[in-house]
Amino acid sequence: MRKLLYQDVGQIDFVRRGFRLGPARGRLEAAGLTLLAGFNVVNEAGLDGLDLLSGIAPEMWGYACEGAAVACVVHDVLTLSRGRRLAALLAGPGRDHPYLVHMGAGWAFARLRLRPLRLPGALDPLLRWLTWDGYGFHQAFFRQPVGLTSNGVRRAIRDQGYGRAVWFRECADVEAVATTIAAFPLDRHADLWAGAGLAAAYVGGATSDDLVRLARHAGENRADLAQGAVFAAAARVRAGFVPGHTEQAAEILAGTACERAAAWTEEARRGRGGGPEEYMRWQAEVRRLWGSRRNARIEWL
């Protein structure tokens, strides 16, 4: 079974995928390649296989853990082990990358042609809704039918993953990203911009001037773009290594340092339950905190 599940790294190639090409191609492809490397080593050797990737750059480790999560969930589902491997990943090598691990779980469900499942005991009660984000990213990246869900909240979170994929598909070209999002119905723009903000801040690929233009393009969805950047900054801070491009994106898109952004997510999460509506309220509170700081700065200036 392990040989059958092996993932060909060629599927990430932007030419093969028909994506836009540009200066950010190498960075964006490297993220996908590291994810697949994480999948393949864990698929072959279990979580101990991640030791083979110990030499990768610190900023890439989250992608390896995301790929490891894909492998863990695939094997958990196929062997009916109810999330045992995923729980071990979250308690072990992936403990500092919970955002990426939960997104990777969504990838796995998409690969299995399943909607995200609960996996009791394995997923964080609130972060587990990121599986819908990962699911949407996978379907958009690989041009699979995304479909609509009967629950608007799940669809909204899935669209955030779709927005992340737009950043990849348009190779971090901010004008192309804005044009692609504008083609969607208005009621989906907010979540798409949130996803684009997360990708721009986490994976990078844009210059400071690009990020300024991206913020201008977001227009009425400026707060959503900022919220995505805040989540990216929080994920990097939790991982213990914040690359320069994330620091830059946090300052430009969220108007704050990464450590402050991470504090916002913790403050906004305090007392939250585990339902999908609570996940959306968590994001809304982050937007409120961003808006309060932004308004205060405007008044001070």
CSV table of C-alpha atoms in Angstrom, one decimal:
chain,number,residue,atom,x,y,z
A,1,MET,CA,0.0,0.0,0.0
A,2,ARG,CA,2.8,2.4,0.8
A,3,LYS,CA,4.2,2.1,-2.7
A,4,LEU,CA,0.8,2.8,-4.2
A,5,LEU,CA,0.4,6.0,-2.0
A,6,TYR,CA,3.8,7.5,-3.0
A,7,GLN,CA,3.4,11.0,-4.4
A,8,ASP,CA,5.2,12.1,-7.5
A,9,VAL,CA,6.9,15.4,-6.9
A,10,GLY,CA,6.3,16.4,-10.5
A,11,GLN,CA,2.6,17.2,-9.7
A,12,ILE,CA,3.8,20.4,-8.0
A,13,ASP,CA,5.5,21.8,-11.1
A,14,PHE,CA,3.8,25.0,-12.1
A,15,VAL,CA,4.2,24.4,-15.8
A,16,ARG,CA,2.5,21.1,-15.5
A,17,ARG,CA,-0.2,22.6,-13.4
A,18,GLY,CA,-0.8,25.4,-15.8
A,19,PHE,CA,-0.1,28.1,-13.2
A,20,ARG,CA,1.1,31.6,-13.8
A,21,LEU,CA,4.9,31.8,-13.8
A,22,GLY,CA,6.9,34.5,-12.2
A,23,PRO,CA,9.8,35.4,-9.8
A,24,ALA,CA,8.1,33.7,-6.9
A,25,ARG,CA,7.8,30.3,-8.6
A,26,GLY,CA,10.8,28.8,-6.9
A,27,ARG,CA,9.7,29.7,-3.4
A,28,LEU,CA,6.1,28.5,-4.0
A,29,GLU,CA,7.2,25.3,-5.6
A,30,ALA,CA,9.6,24.6,-2.8
A,31,ALA,CA,6.8,24.8,-0.3
A,32,GLY,CA,4.8,22.2,-2.2
A,33,LEU,CA,7.8,20.0,-2.7
A,34,THR,CA,8.6,20.0,1.0
A,35,LEU,CA,5.0,19.0,1.8
A,36,LEU,CA,5.3,16.1,-0.6
A,37,ALA,CA,8.6,15.1,0.9
A,38,GLY,CA,7.0,15.1,4.3
A,39,PHE,CA,4.3,12.9,3.0
A,40,ASN,CA,6.6,10.4,1.3
A,41,VAL,CA,9.0,9.9,4.2
A,42,VAL,CA,6.1,9.4,6.7
A,43,ASN,CA,4.2,7.2,4.3
A,44,GLU,CA,7.3,5.0,3.9
A,45,ALA,CA,8.8,5.0,7.5
A,46,GLY,CA,6.2,6.5,9.8
A,47,LEU,CA,6.9,9.6,11.9
A,48,ASP,CA,10.5,8.5,12.4
A,49,GLY,CA,10.9,9.2,8.7
A,50,LEU,CA,10.8,12.9,9.4
A,51,ASP,CA,14.4,12.6,10.7
A,52,LEU,CA,15.4,12.3,7.1
A,53,LEU,CA,14.3,15.9,6.6
A,54,SER,CA,16.1,17.3,9.7
A,55,GLY,CA,18.5,19.3,7.5
A,56,ILE,CA,15.9,21.4,5.8
A,57,ALA,CA,15.7,25.2,6.5
A,58,PRO,CA,13.7,26.1,9.7
A,59,GLU,CA,11.2,28.1,7.7
A,60,MET,CA,10.3,25.0,5.7
A,61,TRP,CA,9.6,22.6,8.5
A,62,GLY,CA,5.9,23.6,8.7
A,63,TYR,CA,5.4,22.3,5.2
A,64,ALA,CA,7.1,19.0,6.1
A,65,CYS,CA,4.7,18.6,9.0
A,66,GLU,CA,1.8,19.5,6.8
A,67,GLY,CA,2.8,16.7,4.4
A,68,ALA,CA,3.3,14.3,7.4
A,69,ALA,CA,-0.2,15.1,8.5
A,70,VAL,CA,-1.5,14.1,5.1
A,71,ALA,CA,0.3,10.7,5.4
A,72,CYS,CA,-0.9,10.2,8.9
A,73,VAL,CA,-4.6,10.8,8.2
A,74,VAL,CA,-4.5,8.7,5.0
A,75,HIS,CA,-3.1,5.8,6.9
A,76,ASP,CA,-5.4,6.4,9.9
A,77,VAL,CA,-8.5,6.4,7.7
A,78,LEU,CA,-7.4,3.4,5.6
A,79,THR,CA,-6.5,1.4,8.7
A,80,LEU,CA,-9.5,2.6,10.8
A,81,SER,CA,-7.2,3.7,13.6
A,82,ARG,CA,-9.3,6.8,14.5
A,83,GLY,CA,-6.5,9.4,14.3
A,84,ARG,CA,-3.8,7.6,16.3
A,85,ARG,CA,-1.0,8.6,13.9
A,86,LEU,CA,-2.2,12.2,13.6
A,87,ALA,CA,-2.5,12.5,17.4
A,88,ALA,CA,1.1,11.3,17.6
A,89,LEU,CA,2.3,13.9,15.1
A,90,LEU,CA,0.6,16.7,17.0
A,91,ALA,CA,2.1,15.5,20.3
A,92,GLY,CA,5.5,15.0,18.7
A,93,PRO,CA,7.3,16.6,15.7
A,94,GLY,CA,4.3,18.6,14.6
A,95,ARG,CA,3.4,20.1,18.0
A,96,ASP,CA,4.8,23.5,17.1
A,97,HIS,CA,3.0,23.5,13.8
A,98,PRO,CA,-0.7,22.9,14.7
A,99,TYR,CA,-2.1,25.2,12.0
A,100,LEU,CA,-0.2,23.4,9.2
A,101,VAL,CA,-0.9,20.0,10.6
A,102,HIS,CA,-4.7,20.6,10.7
A,103,MET,CA,-4.5,22.0,7.1
A,104,GLY,CA,-2.7,18.9,6.1
A,105,ALA,CA,-5.4,16.8,7.5
A,106,GLY,CA,-7.8,18.5,5.1
A,107,TRP,CA,-5.5,17.7,2.2
A,108,ALA,CA,-5.7,14.0,3.2
A,109,PHE,CA,-9.5,14.0,3.2
A,110,ALA,CA,-9.5,15.6,-0.2
A,111,ARG,CA,-7.1,12.9,-1.5
A,112,LEU,CA,-9.4,10.3,-0.1
A,113,ARG,CA,-12.4,12.0,-1.8
A,114,LEU,CA,-13.9,12.5,1.6
A,115,ARG,CA,-15.2,15.6,3.3
A,116,PRO,CA,-13.2,16.4,6.5
A,117,LEU,CA,-14.0,14.0,9.3
A,118,ARG,CA,-13.8,14.6,13.0
A,119,LEU,CA,-11.2,12.0,14.1
A,120,PRO,CA,-12.1,12.2,17.8
A,121,GLY,CA,-9.2,12.7,20.2
A,122,ALA,CA,-6.8,13.7,17.4
A,123,LEU,CA,-7.8,17.2,16.3
A,124,ASP,CA,-7.9,20.4,18.4
A,125,PRO,CA,-11.6,21.3,19.0
A,126,LEU,CA,-11.2,24.8,17.4
A,127,LEU,CA,-8.3,24.3,15.0
A,128,ARG,CA,-9.9,21.2,13.5
A,129,TRP,CA,-12.0,23.6,11.3
A,130,LEU,CA,-8.7,24.3,9.5
A,131,THR,CA,-9.2,20.9,7.8
A,132,TRP,CA,-11.9,22.6,5.7
A,133,ASP,CA,-9.3,25.2,4.8
A,134,GLY,CA,-6.8,22.5,3.8
A,135,TYR,CA,-9.6,20.7,1.8
A,136,GLY,CA,-10.4,23.9,-0.1
A,137,PHE,CA,-6.7,24.5,-0.9
A,138,HIS,CA,-6.2,21.0,-2.2
A,139,GLN,CA,-9.2,21.2,-4.5
A,140,ALA,CA,-8.3,24.6,-5.9
A,141,PHE,CA,-4.6,23.7,-6.3
A,142,PHE,CA,-5.3,20.5,-8.2
A,143,ARG,CA,-8.3,21.9,-10.0
A,144,GLN,CA,-10.7,19.4,-8.5
A,145,PRO,CA,-14.4,20.1,-8.2
A,146,VAL,CA,-14.7,22.2,-5.0
A,147,GLY,CA,-18.5,21.9,-4.6
A,148,LEU,CA,-20.7,23.7,-2.1
A,149,THR,CA,-21.6,22.5,1.3
A,150,SER,CA,-25.0,22.9,2.8
A,151,ASN,CA,-23.4,24.6,5.8
A,152,GLY,CA,-22.4,28.2,5.0
A,153,VAL,CA,-19.7,28.2,7.7
A,154,ARG,CA,-17.9,25.2,6.3
A,155,ARG,CA,-18.1,26.7,2.8
A,156,ALA,CA,-16.6,30.0,4.1
A,157,ILE,CA,-13.6,28.2,5.7
A,158,ARG,CA,-13.1,26.1,2.6
A,159,ASP,CA,-13.0,29.3,0.6
A,160,GLN,CA,-10.2,30.6,2.8
A,161,GLY,CA,-8.2,27.6,1.6
A,162,TYR,CA,-9.2,28.4,-2.0
A,163,GLY,CA,-7.8,31.9,-1.4
A,164,ARG,CA,-4.5,30.5,-0.3
A,165,ALA,CA,-4.4,28.4,-3.5
A,166,VAL,CA,-5.1,31.5,-5.6
A,167,TRP,CA,-1.8,32.9,-4.3
A,168,PHE,CA,0.0,29.8,-5.6
A,169,ARG,CA,-1.9,29.6,-8.9
A,170,GLU,CA,-1.2,33.2,-9.7
A,171,CYS,CA,2.4,32.9,-8.6
A,172,ALA,CA,2.1,35.8,-6.1
A,173,ASP,CA,1.2,38.2,-8.8
A,174,VAL,CA,-0.9,40.6,-6.8
A,175,GLU,CA,-2.8,42.1,-9.7
A,176,ALA,CA,-3.7,38.6,-10.9
A,177,VAL,CA,-4.7,37.5,-7.4
A,178,ALA,CA,-7.0,40.5,-7.2
A,179,THR,CA,-8.5,39.9,-10.6
A,180,THR,CA,-9.1,36.2,-9.8
A,181,ILE,CA,-10.9,37.0,-6.5
A,182,ALA,CA,-12.9,39.7,-8.2
A,183,ALA,CA,-14.4,37.2,-10.5
A,184,PHE,CA,-16.1,35.3,-7.6
A,185,PRO,CA,-19.5,36.3,-6.2
A,186,LEU,CA,-19.2,39.2,-3.7
A,187,ASP,CA,-20.3,37.1,-0.8
A,188,ARG,CA,-17.2,34.9,-1.2
A,189,HIS,CA,-14.6,37.7,-1.4
A,190,ALA,CA,-14.0,38.2,2.3
A,191,ASP,CA,-12.9,34.5,2.8
A,192,LEU,CA,-10.8,34.5,-0.4
A,193,TRP,CA,-9.0,37.6,0.7
A,194,ALA,CA,-8.3,36.1,4.1
A,195,GLY,CA,-6.8,33.0,2.5
A,196,ALA,CA,-4.7,35.2,0.2
A,197,GLY,CA,-3.4,37.2,3.2
A,198,LEU,CA,-2.4,34.0,5.0
A,199,ALA,CA,-0.5,32.7,2.0
A,200,ALA,CA,1.2,36.0,1.3
A,201,ALA,CA,2.5,36.3,4.9
A,202,TYR,CA,3.3,32.6,5.5
A,203,VAL,CA,4.9,31.4,2.3
A,204,GLY,CA,5.9,34.8,0.9
A,205,GLY,CA,6.9,35.6,-2.7
A,206,ALA,CA,6.0,39.3,-2.7
A,207,THR,CA,8.0,42.5,-2.3
A,208,SER,CA,7.1,45.2,0.1
A,209,ASP,CA,5.7,47.2,-2.8
A,210,ASP,CA,3.6,44.2,-3.9
A,211,LEU,CA,2.2,43.9,-0.4
A,212,VAL,CA,1.2,47.5,-0.3
A,213,ARG,CA,-0.6,47.1,-3.6
A,214,LEU,CA,-2.2,43.9,-2.3
A,215,ALA,CA,-3.7,45.8,0.6
A,216,ARG,CA,-5.0,48.4,-1.7
A,217,HIS,CA,-6.6,45.8,-4.0
A,218,ALA,CA,-8.4,44.2,-1.0
A,219,GLY,CA,-10.5,47.4,-0.6
A,220,GLU,CA,-13.5,46.6,1.6
A,221,ASN,CA,-12.0,43.3,2.5
A,222,ARG,CA,-8.9,44.9,4.0
A,223,ALA,CA,-9.7,43.5,7.5
A,224,ASP,CA,-10.0,40.0,6.1
A,225,LEU,CA,-6.6,40.3,4.4
A,226,ALA,CA,-5.1,41.4,7.7
A,227,GLN,CA,-6.7,38.6,9.6
A,228,GLY,CA,-5.1,36.1,7.3
A,229,ALA,CA,-1.8,37.7,7.7
A,230,VAL,CA,-2.2,37.6,11.5
A,231,PHE,CA,-2.9,33.9,11.4
A,232,ALA,CA,0.2,33.3,9.4
A,233,ALA,CA,2.3,35.4,11.8
A,234,ALA,CA,0.9,33.4,14.7
A,235,ALA,CA,1.7,30.2,13.1
A,236,ARG,CA,5.3,31.3,12.5
A,237,VAL,CA,5.7,32.6,16.1
A,238,ARG,CA,4.4,29.3,17.4
A,239,ALA,CA,6.9,27.4,15.3
A,240,GLY,CA,9.8,29.4,16.9
A,241,PHE,CA,11.2,30.8,13.7
A,242,VAL,CA,9.8,33.9,11.9
A,243,PRO,CA,11.3,34.5,8.4
A,244,GLY,CA,11.9,38.0,7.2
A,245,HIS,CA,9.1,37.9,4.7
A,246,THR,CA,6.5,37.1,7.4
A,247,GLU,CA,7.8,39.9,9.5
A,248,GLN,CA,7.5,42.3,6.6
A,249,ALA,CA,4.0,41.0,5.6
A,250,ALA,CA,2.7,41.3,9.2
A,251,GLU,CA,3.9,45.0,9.4
A,252,ILE,CA,2.4,45.9,6.0
A,253,LEU,CA,-0.8,43.8,5.9
A,254,ALA,CA,-1.6,43.7,9.6
A,255,GLY,CA,0.2,46.8,10.8
A,256,THR,CA,1.9,45.1,13.7
A,257,ALA,CA,4.8,42.9,14.7
A,258,CYS,CA,4.4,39.1,14.5
A,259,GLU,CA,4.6,38.7,18.3
A,260,ARG,CA,1.7,41.1,18.7
A,261,ALA,CA,-0.3,39.4,16.0
A,262,ALA,CA,0.2,36.1,17.8
A,263,ALA,CA,-1.0,37.7,21.0
A,264,TRP,CA,-4.2,38.8,19.2
A,265,THR,CA,-5.0,35.3,18.2
A,266,GLU,CA,-4.5,34.0,21.7
A,267,GLU,CA,-6.6,36.9,23.1
A,268,ALA,CA,-9.4,36.3,20.5
A,269,ARG,CA,-9.4,32.5,21.2
A,270,ARG,CA,-9.8,32.8,25.0
A,271,GLY,CA,-13.0,31.1,26.1
A,272,ARG,CA,-13.9,29.8,22.6
A,273,GLY,CA,-15.8,26.6,22.2
A,274,GLY,CA,-15.2,24.1,19.4
A,275,GLY,CA,-18.0,24.6,16.8
A,276,PRO,CA,-17.5,26.1,13.3
A,277,GLU,CA,-19.4,29.3,14.3
A,278,GLU,CA,-16.8,29.7,17.2
A,279,TYR,CA,-14.0,29.4,14.6
A,280,MET,CA,-15.6,32.2,12.6
A,281,ARG,CA,-16.1,34.3,15.7
A,282,TRP,CA,-12.4,33.8,16.6
A,283,GLN,CA,-11.5,35.3,13.2
A,284,ALA,CA,-14.0,38.1,13.6
A,285,GLU,CA,-12.5,39.0,17.0
A,286,VAL,CA,-9.0,39.1,15.4
A,287,ARG,CA,-10.4,41.5,12.8
A,288,ARG,CA,-11.9,43.6,15.6
A,289,LEU,CA,-8.6,43.8,17.4
A,290,TRP,CA,-6.8,44.8,14.2
A,291,GLY,CA,-9.5,47.4,13.5
A,292,SER,CA,-9.2,48.9,17.0
A,293,ARG,CA,-5.4,49.2,16.6
A,294,ARG,CA,-5.7,50.6,13.1
A,295,ASN,CA,-8.3,53.2,14.1
A,296,ALA,CA,-6.2,54.2,17.1
A,297,ARG,CA,-3.2,54.7,14.9
A,298,ILE,CA,-5.2,56.8,12.4
A,299,GLU,CA,-6.5,59.0,15.2
A,300,TRP,CA,-3.0,59.4,16.6
A,301,LEU,CA,-1.6,60.3,13.2
